[in-house]
């Protein structure tokens, strides 16, 4: 643990872009368009386990609320690495939450393992919720960093 703290400390000095390591699992999100009045409001996202590691299945639970019932739609996920778009996938919303979604609070659960080759660095995950009529219900961004421990091992060897 002391070793881990030392190497993480060194890393934070070296790479200013990284967010500090935290054991908190609930993160605030940012709307893609801060001026939009989305039908679906997102209060936060739970990430388990956190921090995110390569090859480990991570569960993202989005806490949301809707004014109108949702019969179905799509969840689109875009991943960017240091601001460069690298990956996109679309899922059936009803596989990520229970449909139909009645008005009020609901959660969307998405499980994903980032591949072992995922490079060390700073990522943005964008999640867009689209209803059956292709209307954008909400769009959120959140940020995370990858690779503290693996990179720290690399540093120790150097
Ligand atoms: C819905 O979620 C919000 C934010 O998490 C919370 O403050 C509110 O109490 C919840 N409402 C219900 C009815 O559970």
Short mmCIF file of C-alpha atoms and ligand atoms in Angstrom, two decimals:
data_model
loop_
_atom_site.label_atom_id
_atom_site.label_comp_id
_atom_site.label_asym_id
_atom_site.label_seq_id
_atom_site.Cartn_x
_atom_site.Cartn_y
_atom_site.Cartn_z
CA UNK A 1 0.00 0.00 0.00
CA UNK A 2 2.85 2.41 0.92
CA UNK A 3 4.53 1.49 -2.35
CA UNK A 4 1.31 2.12 -4.25
CA UNK A 5 0.89 5.51 -2.60
CA UNK A 6 4.46 6.45 -3.45
CA UNK A 7 4.15 5.49 -7.09
CA UNK A 8 0.77 7.16 -7.44
CA UNK A 9 2.21 10.31 -5.88
CA UNK A 10 5.05 10.25 -8.40
CA UNK A 11 2.59 9.75 -11.25
CA UNK A 12 0.39 12.66 -10.26
CA UNK A 13 3.48 14.88 -10.33
CA UNK A 14 4.44 13.61 -13.77
CA UNK A 15 1.04 13.64 -15.44
CA UNK A 16 -1.02 16.67 -14.59
CA UNK A 17 -3.97 15.52 -16.69
CA UNK A 18 -4.96 12.74 -14.34
CA UNK A 19 -7.78 13.13 -11.90
CA UNK A 20 -6.79 12.23 -8.34
CA UNK A 21 -7.28 8.64 -7.30
CA UNK A 22 -10.39 8.32 -5.22
CA UNK A 23 -12.33 5.47 -3.71
CA UNK A 24 -15.64 7.24 -4.28
CA UNK A 25 -17.88 5.33 -6.64
CA UNK A 26 -20.47 7.97 -7.44
CA UNK A 27 -19.47 10.57 -9.95
CA UNK A 28 -21.22 13.64 -11.16
CA UNK A 29 -21.87 13.92 -14.83
CA UNK A 30 -21.88 16.78 -17.24
CA UNK A 31 -24.57 17.25 -19.86
CA UNK A 32 -23.24 17.33 -23.45
CA UNK A 33 -25.21 20.51 -24.07
CA UNK A 34 -25.37 22.44 -20.84
CA UNK A 35 -28.15 24.68 -22.19
CA UNK A 36 -30.42 21.86 -23.31
CA UNK A 37 -33.44 20.99 -21.24
CA UNK A 38 -33.27 17.21 -21.58
CA UNK A 39 -36.38 15.14 -20.89
CA UNK A 40 -34.26 12.74 -18.89
CA UNK A 41 -32.22 14.21 -16.03
CA UNK A 42 -29.17 12.36 -14.76
CA UNK A 43 -28.19 12.87 -11.13
CA UNK A 44 -25.01 10.78 -11.18
CA UNK A 45 -23.27 7.63 -12.23
CA UNK A 46 -22.06 4.83 -9.97
CA UNK A 47 -18.95 3.00 -11.08
CA UNK A 48 -18.08 -0.38 -9.56
CA UNK A 49 -15.31 -1.25 -9.05
CA UNK A 50 -13.55 2.09 -9.03
CA UNK A 51 -10.95 3.02 -10.20
CA UNK A 52 -11.60 1.34 -13.55
CA UNK A 53 -9.01 -1.28 -14.52
CA UNK A 54 -8.26 -3.05 -17.76
CA UNK A 55 -9.84 -6.42 -18.37
CA UNK A 56 -12.10 -6.07 -15.32
CA UNK A 57 -15.82 -5.89 -15.95
CA UNK A 58 -16.98 -2.52 -14.72
CA UNK A 59 -20.61 -1.75 -13.94
CA UNK A 60 -21.85 1.73 -14.75
CA UNK A 61 -25.17 2.57 -13.12
CA UNK A 62 -26.77 5.77 -14.32
CA UNK A 63 -29.26 7.35 -11.93
CA UNK A 64 -31.85 9.17 -13.97
CA UNK A 65 -35.33 10.64 -13.82
CA UNK A 66 -37.86 11.13 -16.59
CA UNK A 67 -41.00 13.30 -16.80
CA UNK A 68 -42.57 11.10 -19.46
CA UNK A 69 -42.78 7.33 -19.70
CA UNK A 70 -40.32 5.78 -22.18
CA UNK A 71 -41.44 2.76 -24.18
CA UNK A 72 -38.04 1.97 -25.66
CA UNK A 73 -35.01 3.37 -27.37
CA UNK A 74 -31.27 3.17 -27.70
CA UNK A 75 -28.28 3.83 -25.52
CA UNK A 76 -25.31 5.06 -27.54
CA UNK A 77 -21.86 5.04 -25.98
CA UNK A 78 -18.92 6.93 -27.44
CA UNK A 79 -15.45 6.68 -26.00
CA UNK A 80 -12.80 9.34 -26.52
CA UNK A 81 -9.14 9.12 -25.56
CA UNK A 82 -7.46 12.45 -24.82
CA UNK A 83 -10.30 14.05 -26.73
CA UNK A 84 -10.00 11.76 -29.78
CA UNK A 85 -13.01 9.64 -30.55
CA UNK A 86 -11.97 5.97 -30.60
CA UNK A 87 -15.01 3.76 -30.17
CA UNK A 88 -18.77 3.80 -30.45
CA UNK A 89 -21.48 1.28 -29.71
CA UNK A 90 -25.26 1.28 -29.53
CA UNK A 91 -27.41 -0.86 -27.28
CA UNK A 92 -31.09 -1.53 -26.93
CA UNK A 93 -32.21 0.58 -23.98
CA UNK A 94 -34.58 -2.16 -22.83
CA UNK A 95 -31.58 -4.46 -22.24
CA UNK A 96 -30.09 -1.84 -19.91
CA UNK A 97 -33.20 -0.95 -17.95
CA UNK A 98 -36.68 -2.33 -17.45
CA UNK A 99 -39.07 -1.24 -20.22
CA UNK A 100 -41.39 0.50 -20.34
CA UNK A 101 -39.82 3.09 -18.08
CA UNK A 102 -42.54 4.87 -16.13
CA UNK A 103 -42.14 8.50 -15.12
CA UNK A 104 -39.96 9.10 -12.09
CA UNK A 105 -36.59 7.75 -11.13
CA UNK A 106 -34.97 4.88 -12.96
CA UNK A 107 -31.52 3.40 -13.46
CA UNK A 108 -29.66 2.25 -16.54
CA UNK A 109 -27.03 -0.41 -15.98
CA UNK A 110 -24.23 -1.03 -18.42
CA UNK A 111 -21.42 -3.53 -17.91
CA UNK A 112 -18.22 -3.25 -19.84
CA UNK A 113 -14.70 -4.59 -19.61
CA UNK A 114 -12.06 -2.39 -21.17
CA UNK A 115 -9.61 -4.51 -23.15
CA UNK A 116 -6.18 -5.36 -21.77
CA UNK A 117 -4.54 -3.22 -24.43
CA UNK A 118 -6.43 -0.07 -23.36
CA UNK A 119 -3.72 2.58 -23.13
CA UNK A 120 -2.88 4.53 -20.01
CA UNK A 121 -4.49 7.96 -20.05
CA UNK A 122 -7.51 10.12 -19.85
CA UNK A 123 -10.87 9.04 -21.26
CA UNK A 124 -14.25 10.54 -21.89
CA UNK A 125 -17.35 8.41 -22.00
CA UNK A 126 -20.36 9.94 -23.65
CA UNK A 127 -23.74 8.28 -23.20
CA UNK A 128 -26.71 9.35 -25.29
CA UNK A 129 -30.23 8.14 -24.72
CA UNK A 130 -32.50 8.18 -27.77
CA UNK A 131 -36.17 7.24 -27.72
CA UNK A 132 -38.04 5.12 -30.25
CA UNK A 133 -38.73 8.23 -32.36
CA UNK A 134 -34.98 9.02 -32.43
CA UNK A 135 -35.41 11.99 -30.15
CA UNK A 136 -32.44 12.68 -27.89
CA UNK A 137 -33.67 12.23 -24.32
CA UNK A 138 -30.39 12.99 -22.62
CA UNK A 139 -26.68 13.12 -23.28
CA UNK A 140 -24.00 13.01 -20.60
CA UNK A 141 -20.22 13.03 -20.47
CA UNK A 142 -17.97 11.79 -17.78
CA UNK A 143 -14.25 11.53 -17.46
CA UNK A 144 -11.93 8.94 -16.03
CA UNK A 145 -8.30 7.97 -16.10
CA UNK A 146 -6.87 4.57 -16.71
CA UNK A 147 -3.71 2.79 -15.76
CA UNK A 148 -2.33 4.07 -12.46
CA UNK A 149 -1.05 0.73 -11.28
CA UNK A 150 0.24 -0.65 -14.58
CA UNK A 151 1.96 2.64 -15.35
CA UNK A 152 3.41 2.77 -11.85
CA UNK A 153 4.92 -0.68 -12.37
CA UNK A 154 6.45 0.60 -15.58
CA UNK A 155 7.96 3.56 -13.77
CA UNK A 156 9.39 1.37 -11.02
CA UNK A 157 11.15 -0.74 -13.63
CA UNK A 158 12.56 2.24 -15.51
C1 LIG B 1 -35.31 10.53 -7.26
O1 LIG B 1 -33.90 10.77 -7.31
C2 LIG B 1 -33.52 12.01 -6.72
C3 LIG B 1 -32.03 12.19 -7.00
O2 LIG B 1 -31.29 11.05 -6.71
C4 LIG B 1 -33.85 11.99 -5.23
O3 LIG B 1 -33.47 13.21 -4.64
C5 LIG B 1 -35.35 11.75 -5.09
O4 LIG B 1 -35.65 11.64 -3.71
C6 LIG B 1 -35.80 10.51 -5.82
N1 LIG B 1 -37.26 10.42 -5.79
C7 LIG B 1 -37.89 9.28 -5.51
C8 LIG B 1 -39.39 9.37 -5.56
O5 LIG B 1 -37.32 8.25 -5.22
#
